PDB file of C-alpha atoms and ligand atoms in Angstrom:
ATOM      1  CA  MET H  21     -38.589 -59.668 -27.053  1.00  0.00           C
ATOM      2  CA  ARG H  22     -41.380 -61.455 -25.857  1.00  0.00           C
ATOM      3  CA  GLY H  23     -44.054 -59.065 -26.843  1.00  0.00           C
ATOM      4  CA  THR H  24     -42.385 -58.944 -30.234  1.00  0.00           C
ATOM      5  CA  GLN H  25     -42.390 -62.820 -30.886  1.00  0.00           C
ATOM      6  CA  SER H  26     -46.523 -62.895 -30.091  1.00  0.00           C
ATOM      7  CA  GLN H  27     -46.491 -59.949 -32.080  1.00  0.00           C
ATOM      8  CA  GLN H  28     -45.073 -61.760 -35.111  1.00  0.00           C
ATOM      9  CA  ALA H  29     -46.917 -64.818 -34.293  1.00  0.00           C
ATOM     10  CA  GLY H  30     -50.072 -62.181 -34.720  1.00  0.00           C
ATOM     11  CA  SER H  31     -48.667 -61.118 -38.020  1.00  0.00           C
ATOM     12  CA  ALA H  32     -48.692 -64.565 -39.225  1.00  0.00           C
ATOM     13  CA  LEU H  33     -51.808 -65.288 -38.610  1.00  0.00           C
ATOM     14  CA  GLN H  34     -53.061 -61.613 -39.954  1.00  0.00           C
ATOM     15  CA  GLN H  35     -50.937 -61.553 -43.243  1.00  0.00           C
ATOM     16  CA  PRO H  36     -50.131 -64.973 -44.335  1.00  0.00           C
ATOM     17  CA  PRO H  37     -47.984 -65.383 -47.420  1.00  0.00           C
ATOM     18  CA  ARG H  38     -49.952 -65.167 -50.241  1.00  0.00           C
ATOM     19  CA  HIS H  39     -48.498 -67.652 -52.147  1.00  0.00           C
ATOM     20  CA  LEU H  40     -46.975 -70.887 -50.431  1.00  0.00           C
ATOM     21  CA  ALA H  41     -45.043 -73.163 -52.608  1.00  0.00           C
ATOM     22  CA  ILE H  42     -43.795 -76.379 -50.583  1.00  0.00           C
ATOM     23  CA  ILE H  43     -40.928 -78.891 -51.763  1.00  0.00           C
ATOM     24  CA  MET H  44     -42.194 -81.955 -49.680  1.00  0.00           C
ATOM     25  CA  ASP H  45     -39.188 -83.849 -49.287  1.00  0.00           C
ATOM     26  CA  GLY H  46     -38.069 -86.854 -46.667  1.00  0.00           C
ATOM     27  CA  ASN H  47     -40.669 -89.279 -47.256  1.00  0.00           C
ATOM     28  CA  GLY H  48     -37.976 -91.893 -48.083  1.00  0.00           C
ATOM     29  CA  ARG H  49     -35.655 -90.977 -44.895  1.00  0.00           C
ATOM     30  CA  TRP H  50     -39.088 -91.132 -42.288  1.00  0.00           C
ATOM     31  CA  ALA H  51     -39.590 -94.824 -44.104  1.00  0.00           C
ATOM     32  CA  ARG H  52     -35.981 -95.886 -43.417  1.00  0.00           C
ATOM     33  CA  LYS H  53     -35.835 -94.466 -39.848  1.00  0.00           C
ATOM     34  CA  ARG H  54     -38.687 -96.909 -39.328  1.00  0.00           C
ATOM     35  CA  GLY H  55     -37.247 -99.951 -40.813  1.00  0.00           C
ATOM     36  CA  LEU H  56     -39.988 -99.667 -43.577  1.00  0.00           C
ATOM     37  CA  PRO H  57     -39.571 -99.837 -47.423  1.00  0.00           C
ATOM     38  CA  ARG H  58     -39.820 -96.049 -49.018  1.00  0.00           C
ATOM     39  CA  HIS H  59     -43.484 -96.571 -50.174  1.00  0.00           C
ATOM     40  CA  HIS H  60     -44.412 -96.393 -46.659  1.00  0.00           C
ATOM     41  CA  GLY H  61     -43.023 -92.645 -46.217  1.00  0.00           C
ATOM     42  CA  HIS H  62     -44.692 -91.752 -49.924  1.00  0.00           C
ATOM     43  CA  ARG H  63     -47.985 -92.894 -48.031  1.00  0.00           C
ATOM     44  CA  LYS H  64     -47.872 -91.653 -44.992  1.00  0.00           C
ATOM     45  CA  GLY H  65     -47.070 -88.297 -46.933  1.00  0.00           C
ATOM     46  CA  VAL H  66     -50.191 -88.123 -48.659  1.00  0.00           C
ATOM     47  CA  GLU H  67     -51.716 -87.910 -45.374  1.00  0.00           C
ATOM     48  CA  ALA H  68     -49.592 -84.816 -44.503  1.00  0.00           C
ATOM     49  CA  VAL H  69     -50.880 -83.539 -48.375  1.00  0.00           C
ATOM     50  CA  ARG H  70     -54.227 -83.539 -46.678  1.00  0.00           C
ATOM     51  CA  THR H  71     -53.460 -81.940 -43.002  1.00  0.00           C
ATOM     52  CA  ILE H  72     -51.429 -78.871 -44.669  1.00  0.00           C
ATOM     53  CA  VAL H  73     -53.551 -78.528 -47.421  1.00  0.00           C
ATOM     54  CA  LYS H  74     -56.359 -77.899 -45.001  1.00  0.00           C
ATOM     55  CA  ALA H  75     -54.317 -76.006 -42.768  1.00  0.00           C
ATOM     56  CA  ALA H  76     -53.140 -73.928 -45.385  1.00  0.00           C
ATOM     57  CA  ARG H  77     -56.588 -73.342 -46.165  1.00  0.00           C
ATOM     58  CA  GLU H  78     -57.657 -72.318 -42.715  1.00  0.00           C
ATOM     59  CA  LEU H  79     -55.158 -69.732 -42.401  1.00  0.00           C
ATOM     60  CA  GLY H  80     -56.391 -67.763 -45.805  1.00  0.00           C
ATOM     61  CA  ILE H  81     -53.015 -69.168 -47.939  1.00  0.00           C
ATOM     62  CA  ALA H  82     -54.562 -68.184 -51.350  1.00  0.00           C
ATOM     63  CA  TYR H  83     -52.456 -70.016 -53.483  1.00  0.00           C
ATOM     64  CA  LEU H  84     -50.650 -73.270 -52.416  1.00  0.00           C
ATOM     65  CA  THR H  85     -48.274 -74.857 -54.910  1.00  0.00           C
ATOM     66  CA  LEU H  86     -47.107 -78.693 -53.701  1.00  0.00           C
ATOM     67  CA  TYR H  87     -44.043 -80.049 -55.679  1.00  0.00           C
ATOM     68  CA  SER H  88     -44.801 -83.969 -55.799  1.00  0.00           C
ATOM     69  CA  PHE H  89     -42.940 -85.088 -59.011  1.00  0.00           C
ATOM     70  CA  SER H  90     -40.075 -83.670 -60.783  1.00  0.00           C
ATOM     71  CA  THR H  91     -38.661 -84.071 -64.259  1.00  0.00           C
ATOM     72  CA  GLU H  92     -35.467 -85.545 -62.485  1.00  0.00           C
ATOM     73  CA  ASN H  93     -37.662 -87.950 -60.230  1.00  0.00           C
ATOM     74  CA  TRP H  94     -37.703 -89.988 -63.544  1.00  0.00           C
ATOM     75  CA  SER H  95     -34.266 -91.166 -62.143  1.00  0.00           C
ATOM     76  CA  ARG H  96     -36.032 -93.428 -59.317  1.00  0.00           C
ATOM     77  CA  PRO H  97     -36.619 -97.166 -59.860  1.00  0.00           C
ATOM     78  CA  ARG H  98     -39.403 -97.926 -61.532  1.00  0.00           C
ATOM     79  CA  ASP H  99     -41.310 -99.502 -58.890  1.00  0.00           C
ATOM     80  CA  GLU H 100     -40.994 -96.268 -56.469  1.00  0.00           C
ATOM     81  CA  ILE H 101     -42.237 -94.064 -59.756  1.00  0.00           C
ATOM     82  CA  ASN H 102     -45.231 -96.575 -60.047  1.00  0.00           C
ATOM     83  CA  GLU H 103     -46.287 -96.319 -56.395  1.00  0.00           C
ATOM     84  CA  LEU H 104     -45.981 -92.467 -56.693  1.00  0.00           C
ATOM     85  CA  PHE H 105     -48.617 -92.306 -59.795  1.00  0.00           C
ATOM     86  CA  LYS H 106     -50.784 -94.754 -57.795  1.00  0.00           C
ATOM     87  CA  LEU H 107     -50.720 -92.470 -54.799  1.00  0.00           C
ATOM     88  CA  LEU H 108     -51.357 -89.229 -56.759  1.00  0.00           C
ATOM     89  CA  ARG H 109     -54.362 -91.264 -58.850  1.00  0.00           C
ATOM     90  CA  ILE H 110     -55.774 -92.298 -55.151  1.00  0.00           C
ATOM     91  CA  PHE H 111     -55.515 -88.774 -53.917  1.00  0.00           C
ATOM     92  CA  ILE H 112     -57.412 -87.260 -57.093  1.00  0.00           C
ATOM     93  CA  ARG H 113     -60.076 -89.817 -56.696  1.00  0.00           C
ATOM     94  CA  ARG H 114     -60.117 -89.606 -53.328  1.00  0.00           C
ATOM     95  CA  ASP H 115     -59.929 -85.791 -52.372  1.00  0.00           C
ATOM     96  CA  LEU H 116     -61.405 -84.124 -55.437  1.00  0.00           C
ATOM     97  CA  ALA H 117     -64.904 -84.002 -54.546  1.00  0.00           C
ATOM     98  CA  GLU H 118     -64.263 -82.551 -51.029  1.00  0.00           C
ATOM     99  CA  LEU H 119     -61.769 -79.852 -52.221  1.00  0.00           C
ATOM    100  CA  HIS H 120     -64.463 -79.152 -55.080  1.00  0.00           C
ATOM    101  CA  GLN H 121     -66.853 -78.811 -52.257  1.00  0.00           C
ATOM    102  CA  ASN H 122     -64.405 -76.582 -49.957  1.00  0.00           C
ATOM    103  CA  ASN H 123     -64.342 -74.126 -53.031  1.00  0.00           C
ATOM    104  CA  VAL H 124     -60.246 -75.053 -54.222  1.00  0.00           C
ATOM    105  CA  GLN H 125     -59.399 -74.595 -57.446  1.00  0.00           C
ATOM    106  CA  ILE H 126     -56.830 -76.985 -58.962  1.00  0.00           C
ATOM    107  CA  ARG H 127     -54.264 -75.945 -61.381  1.00  0.00           C
ATOM    108  CA  VAL H 128     -51.291 -78.429 -62.600  1.00  0.00           C
ATOM    109  CA  ILE H 129     -48.283 -77.364 -63.439  1.00  0.00           C
ATOM    110  CA  GLY H 130     -45.560 -79.303 -65.591  1.00  0.00           C
ATOM    111  CA  GLU H 131     -45.103 -81.537 -68.844  1.00  0.00           C
ATOM    112  CA  ARG H 132     -47.530 -84.004 -70.155  1.00  0.00           C
ATOM    113  CA  GLN H 133     -44.703 -85.866 -71.677  1.00  0.00           C
ATOM    114  CA  ASN H 134     -44.467 -89.354 -70.470  1.00  0.00           C
ATOM    115  CA  VAL H 135     -46.986 -89.054 -68.245  1.00  0.00           C
ATOM    116  CA  PRO H 136     -49.815 -92.042 -68.385  1.00  0.00           C
ATOM    117  CA  ASP H 137     -52.801 -91.033 -70.496  1.00  0.00           C
ATOM    118  CA  ASP H 138     -55.496 -92.050 -67.001  1.00  0.00           C
ATOM    119  CA  ILE H 139     -53.334 -89.644 -65.093  1.00  0.00           C
ATOM    120  CA  LEU H 140     -53.165 -86.966 -67.741  1.00  0.00           C
ATOM    121  CA  SER H 141     -57.344 -87.220 -67.542  1.00  0.00           C
ATOM    122  CA  LEU H 142     -57.580 -87.324 -64.160  1.00  0.00           C
ATOM    123  CA  LEU H 143     -55.545 -83.998 -63.664  1.00  0.00           C
ATOM    124  CA  ASP H 144     -57.412 -82.304 -66.474  1.00  0.00           C
ATOM    125  CA  GLU H 145     -61.132 -83.550 -64.803  1.00  0.00           C
ATOM    126  CA  ALA H 146     -59.240 -81.924 -61.397  1.00  0.00           C
ATOM    127  CA  GLU H 147     -58.912 -78.576 -63.305  1.00  0.00           C
ATOM    128  CA  ASN H 148     -62.348 -78.517 -65.192  1.00  0.00           C
ATOM    129  CA  LEU H 149     -64.137 -79.296 -62.633  1.00  0.00           C
ATOM    130  CA  THR H 150     -62.489 -76.705 -60.221  1.00  0.00           C
ATOM    131  CA  CYS H 151     -61.655 -74.005 -62.705  1.00  0.00           C
ATOM    132  CA  ASN H 152     -64.594 -71.381 -61.182  1.00  0.00           C
ATOM    133  CA  ASN H 153     -63.490 -71.887 -57.655  1.00  0.00           C
ATOM    134  CA  THR H 154     -62.515 -69.216 -55.592  1.00  0.00           C
ATOM    135  CA  ALA H 155     -61.676 -70.139 -51.749  1.00  0.00           C
ATOM    136  CA  GLN H 156     -58.252 -71.348 -52.490  1.00  0.00           C
ATOM    137  CA  THR H 157     -55.895 -72.629 -55.793  1.00  0.00           C
ATOM    138  CA  LEU H 158     -54.024 -75.521 -55.265  1.00  0.00           C
ATOM    139  CA  ILE H 159     -51.055 -75.668 -57.642  1.00  0.00           C
ATOM    140  CA  ILE H 160     -49.988 -79.541 -58.670  1.00  0.00           C
ATOM    141  CA  ALA H 161     -46.440 -79.689 -59.776  1.00  0.00           C
ATOM    142  CA  PHE H 162     -46.502 -82.693 -60.980  1.00  0.00           C
ATOM    143  CA  ASN H 163     -43.902 -83.809 -63.827  1.00  0.00           C
ATOM    144  CA  TYR H 164     -42.108 -80.208 -63.229  1.00  0.00           C
ATOM    145  CA  GLY H 165     -38.859 -78.911 -63.798  1.00  0.00           C
ATOM    146  CA  ALA H 166     -38.253 -75.453 -63.885  1.00  0.00           C
ATOM    147  CA  ARG H 167     -35.307 -75.195 -66.725  1.00  0.00           C
ATOM    148  CA  GLN H 168     -37.891 -76.967 -68.899  1.00  0.00           C
ATOM    149  CA  GLU H 169     -40.273 -74.919 -68.105  1.00  0.00           C
ATOM    150  CA  ILE H 170     -38.218 -71.839 -69.109  1.00  0.00           C
ATOM    151  CA  VAL H 171     -36.890 -73.478 -72.285  1.00  0.00           C
ATOM    152  CA  GLN H 172     -40.606 -74.399 -73.208  1.00  0.00           C
ATOM    153  CA  ALA H 173     -41.268 -70.517 -73.069  1.00  0.00           C
ATOM    154  CA  VAL H 174     -38.464 -69.317 -74.754  1.00  0.00           C
ATOM    155  CA  ARG H 175     -39.179 -72.134 -77.599  1.00  0.00           C
ATOM    156  CA  ASP H 176     -42.998 -70.572 -77.798  1.00  0.00           C
ATOM    157  CA  ILE H 177     -41.637 -67.234 -77.815  1.00  0.00           C
ATOM    158  CA  ALA H 178     -39.381 -67.592 -80.386  1.00  0.00           C
ATOM    159  CA  ALA H 179     -42.033 -69.465 -82.473  1.00  0.00           C
ATOM    160  CA  GLN H 180     -44.094 -66.345 -82.137  1.00  0.00           C
ATOM    161  CA  VAL H 181     -41.375 -64.436 -83.962  1.00  0.00           C
ATOM    162  CA  LYS H 182     -40.281 -66.495 -86.536  1.00  0.00           C
ATOM    163  CA  ARG H 183     -44.155 -66.140 -87.814  1.00  0.00           C
ATOM    164  CA  GLY H 184     -43.801 -62.735 -87.586  1.00  0.00           C
ATOM    165  CA  GLU H 185     -46.377 -62.067 -84.594  1.00  0.00           C
ATOM    166  CA  LEU H 186     -43.939 -60.443 -82.291  1.00  0.00           C
ATOM    167  CA  ASP H 187     -41.456 -58.060 -81.977  1.00  0.00           C
ATOM    168  CA  VAL H 188     -38.020 -58.957 -80.310  1.00  0.00           C
ATOM    169  CA  GLU H 189     -38.511 -55.673 -78.920  1.00  0.00           C
ATOM    170  CA  ALA H 190     -41.483 -56.870 -77.087  1.00  0.00           C
ATOM    171  CA  ILE H 191     -39.999 -59.627 -74.916  1.00  0.00           C
ATOM    172  CA  ASP H 192     -40.139 -58.691 -71.314  1.00  0.00           C
ATOM    173  CA  GLU H 193     -40.396 -59.836 -68.162  1.00  0.00           C
ATOM    174  CA  THR H 194     -44.733 -60.047 -68.688  1.00  0.00           C
ATOM    175  CA  LEU H 195     -44.495 -62.151 -71.342  1.00  0.00           C
ATOM    176  CA  LEU H 196     -41.749 -64.541 -70.591  1.00  0.00           C
ATOM    177  CA  ASP H 197     -43.784 -64.667 -66.947  1.00  0.00           C
ATOM    178  CA  SER H 198     -46.918 -65.283 -69.108  1.00  0.00           C
ATOM    179  CA  SER H 199     -45.492 -68.015 -71.268  1.00  0.00           C
ATOM    180  CA  LEU H 200     -44.737 -70.497 -67.821  1.00  0.00           C
ATOM    181  CA  PHE H 201     -47.109 -73.008 -66.575  1.00  0.00           C
ATOM    182  CA  THR H 202     -47.860 -70.292 -63.765  1.00  0.00           C
ATOM    183  CA  ALA H 203     -48.941 -68.061 -65.750  1.00  0.00           C
ATOM    184  CA  GLY H 204     -51.617 -65.800 -63.723  1.00  0.00           C
ATOM    185  CA  ILE H 205     -50.484 -67.553 -60.416  1.00  0.00           C
ATOM    186  CA  PRO H 206     -48.348 -64.862 -58.524  1.00  0.00           C
ATOM    187  CA  ASP H 207     -45.003 -65.647 -57.710  1.00  0.00           C
ATOM    188  CA  PRO H 208     -44.492 -67.569 -54.473  1.00  0.00           C
ATOM    189  CA  ASP H 209     -43.932 -65.358 -51.337  1.00  0.00           C
ATOM    190  CA  LEU H 210     -42.215 -68.338 -49.135  1.00  0.00           C
ATOM    191  CA  ILE H 211     -40.867 -71.333 -50.350  1.00  0.00           C
ATOM    192  CA  LEU H 212     -40.884 -74.274 -47.943  1.00  0.00           C
ATOM    193  CA  ARG H 213     -38.831 -77.208 -47.541  1.00  0.00           C
ATOM    194  CA  THR H 214     -38.770 -80.037 -45.307  1.00  0.00           C
ATOM    195  CA  ALA H 215     -36.365 -82.689 -44.632  1.00  0.00           C
ATOM    196  CA  GLY H 216     -33.257 -80.266 -44.229  1.00  0.00           C
ATOM    197  CA  GLU H 217     -32.151 -80.233 -47.680  1.00  0.00           C
ATOM    198  CA  LYS H 218     -31.308 -76.342 -48.462  1.00  0.00           C
ATOM    199  CA  ARG H 219     -31.843 -76.337 -51.994  1.00  0.00           C
ATOM    200  CA  LEU H 220     -34.411 -75.747 -54.772  1.00  0.00           C
ATOM    201  CA  SER H 221     -33.873 -78.726 -56.932  1.00  0.00           C
ATOM    202  CA  ASN H 222     -35.216 -77.380 -60.093  1.00  0.00           C
ATOM    203  CA  PHE H 223     -38.349 -75.783 -58.571  1.00  0.00           C
ATOM    204  CA  LEU H 224     -39.897 -72.404 -59.836  1.00  0.00           C
ATOM    205  CA  LEU H 225     -36.141 -71.055 -60.584  1.00  0.00           C
ATOM    206  CA  TRP H 226     -37.531 -67.902 -62.217  1.00  0.00           C
ATOM    207  CA  GLN H 227     -40.506 -67.303 -59.694  1.00  0.00           C
ATOM    208  CA  SER H 228     -38.529 -67.265 -56.752  1.00  0.00           C
ATOM    209  CA  SER H 229     -36.341 -64.267 -57.452  1.00  0.00           C
ATOM    210  CA  TYR H 230     -37.709 -62.677 -54.562  1.00  0.00           C
ATOM    211  CA  SER H 231     -39.396 -65.405 -52.741  1.00  0.00           C
ATOM    212  CA  GLU H 232     -38.254 -66.212 -48.786  1.00  0.00           C
ATOM    213  CA  PHE H 233     -37.107 -69.688 -47.891  1.00  0.00           C
ATOM    214  CA  VAL H 234     -37.996 -71.433 -44.552  1.00  0.00           C
ATOM    215  CA  PHE H 235     -36.313 -74.923 -44.008  1.00  0.00           C
ATOM    216  CA  VAL H 236     -37.733 -77.564 -41.572  1.00  0.00           C
ATOM    217  CA  ASP H 237     -36.084 -80.201 -40.345  1.00  0.00           C
ATOM    218  CA  LYS H 238     -38.901 -82.628 -40.104  1.00  0.00           C
ATOM    219  CA  GLU H 239     -39.533 -85.105 -42.647  1.00  0.00           C
ATOM    220  CA  TRP H 240     -42.499 -84.282 -44.749  1.00  0.00           C
ATOM    221  CA  PRO H 241     -44.973 -87.324 -43.409  1.00  0.00           C
ATOM    222  CA  ASP H 242     -44.391 -85.808 -39.958  1.00  0.00           C
ATOM    223  CA  MET H 243     -45.307 -82.108 -40.641  1.00  0.00           C
ATOM    224  CA  ASN H 244     -48.477 -80.737 -39.366  1.00  0.00           C
ATOM    225  CA  ALA H 245     -50.638 -78.004 -38.810  1.00  0.00           C
ATOM    226  CA  GLU H 246     -48.389 -76.524 -35.961  1.00  0.00           C
ATOM    227  CA  ASP H 247     -45.348 -76.492 -38.175  1.00  0.00           C
ATOM    228  CA  LEU H 248     -46.854 -74.936 -41.076  1.00  0.00           C
ATOM    229  CA  ALA H 249     -47.865 -71.928 -38.282  1.00  0.00           C
ATOM    230  CA  ALA H 250     -44.420 -71.779 -37.357  1.00  0.00           C
ATOM    231  CA  ALA H 251     -42.681 -71.464 -40.345  1.00  0.00           C
ATOM    232  CA  LEU H 252     -45.565 -68.709 -41.116  1.00  0.00           C
ATOM    233  CA  GLU H 253     -44.188 -66.943 -37.836  1.00  0.00           C
ATOM    234  CA  GLU H 254     -40.781 -67.140 -39.439  1.00  0.00           C
ATOM    235  CA  PHE H 255     -42.048 -65.703 -42.808  1.00  0.00           C
ATOM    236  CA  ALA H 256     -43.915 -62.871 -40.883  1.00  0.00           C
ATOM    237  CA  ALA H 257     -40.881 -62.029 -39.073  1.00  0.00           C
ATOM    238  CA  ARG H 258     -38.962 -61.532 -42.278  1.00  0.00           C
ATOM    239  CA  GLN H 259     -38.528 -57.899 -43.756  1.00  0.00           C
ATOM    240  CA  ARG H 260     -38.759 -58.089 -47.781  1.00  0.00           C
ATOM    241  CA  LYS H 261     -36.843 -55.424 -49.647  1.00  0.00           C
ATOM    242  CA  TYR H 262     -36.822 -55.949 -53.294  1.00  0.00           C
ATOM    243  CA  GLY H 263     -33.398 -54.727 -53.892  1.00  0.00           C
ATOM    244  CA  GLY H 264     -34.301 -51.078 -51.908  1.00  0.00           C
ATOM    245  CA  LEU H 265     -33.950 -50.008 -47.766  1.00  0.00           C
ATOM    246  CA  ALA H 266     -35.384 -51.512 -45.087  1.00  0.00           C
ATOM    247  CA  GLU H 267     -38.893 -49.546 -44.663  1.00  0.00           C
ATOM    248  CA  GLY H 268     -39.009 -47.392 -41.549  1.00  0.00           C
ATOM    249  CA  SER H 269     -34.876 -47.659 -41.122  1.00  0.00           C
ATOM    250  CA  GLY H 270     -34.622 -43.997 -41.991  1.00  0.00           C
ATOM    251  CA  GLU H 271     -32.028 -44.556 -44.195  1.00  0.00           C
ATOM    252  CA  GLU H 272     -34.410 -44.264 -47.211  1.00  0.00           C
ATOM    253  CA  THR H 273     -35.211 -40.364 -46.253  1.00  0.00           C
ATOM    254  CA  ALA H 274     -31.549 -40.115 -45.753  1.00  0.00           C
ATOM    255  CA  VAL H 275     -30.704 -41.367 -49.381  1.00  0.00           C
ATOM    256  CA  ARG H 276     -33.126 -38.838 -50.792  1.00  0.00           C
ATOM    257  CA  ASN H 277     -32.014 -36.085 -49.235  1.00  0.00           C
TER     258      ASN H 277
HETATM  259  C1  IPE U 323     -40.014 -86.710 -51.495  1.00  0.00           C
HETATM  260  O1  IPE U 323     -39.894 -87.554 -50.423  1.00  0.00           O
HETATM  261  C2  IPE U 323     -41.124 -87.179 -52.556  1.00  0.00           C
HETATM  262  C3  IPE U 323     -40.285 -87.049 -53.628  1.00  0.00           C
HETATM  263  C4  IPE U 323     -39.413 -86.521 -54.061  1.00  0.00           C
HETATM  264  C5  IPE U 323     -41.684 -87.507 -54.637  1.00  0.00           C
HETATM  265  P1  IPE U 323     -38.394 -88.450 -50.970  1.00  0.00           P
HETATM  266  O2  IPE U 323     -39.092 -89.328 -51.790  1.00  0.00           O
HETATM  267  O3  IPE U 323     -37.295 -87.268 -51.782  1.00  0.00           O
HETATM  268  O4  IPE U 323     -37.251 -88.797 -49.671  1.00  0.00           O
HETATM  269  P2  IPE U 323     -36.155 -88.808 -49.361  1.00  0.00           P
HETATM  270  O5  IPE U 323     -35.392 -87.649 -49.735  1.00  0.00           O
HETATM  271  O6  IPE U 323     -35.242 -89.988 -50.163  1.00  0.00           O
HETATM  272  O7  IPE U 323     -36.061 -88.733 -47.854  1.00  0.00           O
HETATM  273  C1  IPE U 324     -37.272 -82.532 -54.686  1.00  0.00           C
HETATM  274  O1  IPE U 324     -36.738 -83.627 -53.969  1.00  0.00           O
HETATM  275  C2  IPE U 324     -38.837 -82.920 -55.757  1.00  0.00           C
HETATM  276  C3  IPE U 324     -40.133 -83.183 -55.225  1.00  0.00           C
HETATM  277  C4  IPE U 324     -40.290 -82.975 -53.659  1.00  0.00           C
HETATM  278  C5  IPE U 324     -40.900 -83.768 -55.967  1.00  0.00           C
HETATM  279  P1  IPE U 324     -35.921 -84.974 -54.447  1.00  0.00           P
HETATM  280  O2  IPE U 324     -35.764 -85.572 -53.133  1.00  0.00           O
HETATM  281  O3  IPE U 324     -36.241 -85.252 -55.776  1.00  0.00           O
HETATM  282  O4  IPE U 324     -34.588 -83.638 -54.788  1.00  0.00           O
HETATM  283  P2  IPE U 324     -33.285 -84.158 -54.571  1.00  0.00           P
HETATM  284  O5  IPE U 324     -32.689 -85.025 -55.055  1.00  0.00           O
HETATM  285  O6  IPE U 324     -32.820 -84.395 -53.015  1.00  0.00           O
HETATM  286  O7  IPE U 324     -32.678 -82.752 -54.947  1.00  0.00           O
HETATM  287 MG1   MG U 325     -36.025 -86.180 -51.304  1.00  0.00          MG
END
């Protein structure tokens, strides 16, 4: 058993998920447990972002998506929204140069509507500066909602049909895929959520059809490189079947015979 576990640990290091997507949750609870206002949790959460981005790069994860603000988060108090926006500004201003030096490409997914102009400019700057980088793609899901993303894709496709540029028969999964914010990005292999909640909260609904899920009880501000490595070990022990039969189970041959 022990041997198996260490083999699994080894394979986690050799074969990390190509795309890891994280629902960073629990900043508010982290603060509340310490008798602090919620924004302390968000600030500490940014430190965890730095730690995990670096650790993911070192572990060889090619695509890392961070859910930083959902379309539903607009329902929070204005003060908290302002604080979250402030922290995003600080993160881009402080960390962009280092991310660029580390050959990280930044992509932003989400709606631009309602986002302050200066944040849009910062996000554009980050994408433009790093667009030729190749070491890792860091995808920031900001003002992101999966249902809205799908609706927008359907509208784009419908408009092409209406203009006579596209046949209805030509609408397929590949076309829908390439009409989403995530065009060109492989589907997440692993979706990790912190703080014990076990739901998607409108995150990557289309893209997660065959993702594995790992739920971590720790709140996001407490996540460290070891916790990430443990989540990857759990992922490495999973068997992905995509609707088929388990590899090496012998069942596949039995069916064919
Ligand atoms: C995650 O922490 C940050 C965002 C959703 C922006 P929360 O703020 O959701 O923290 P909890 O869930 O209230 O503890
Ligand atoms: C999901 O967390 C959104 C982000 C991490 C940005 P929430 O805290 O908003 O999700 P719910 O409300 O608990 O489902
Ligand atoms: Mg939450």
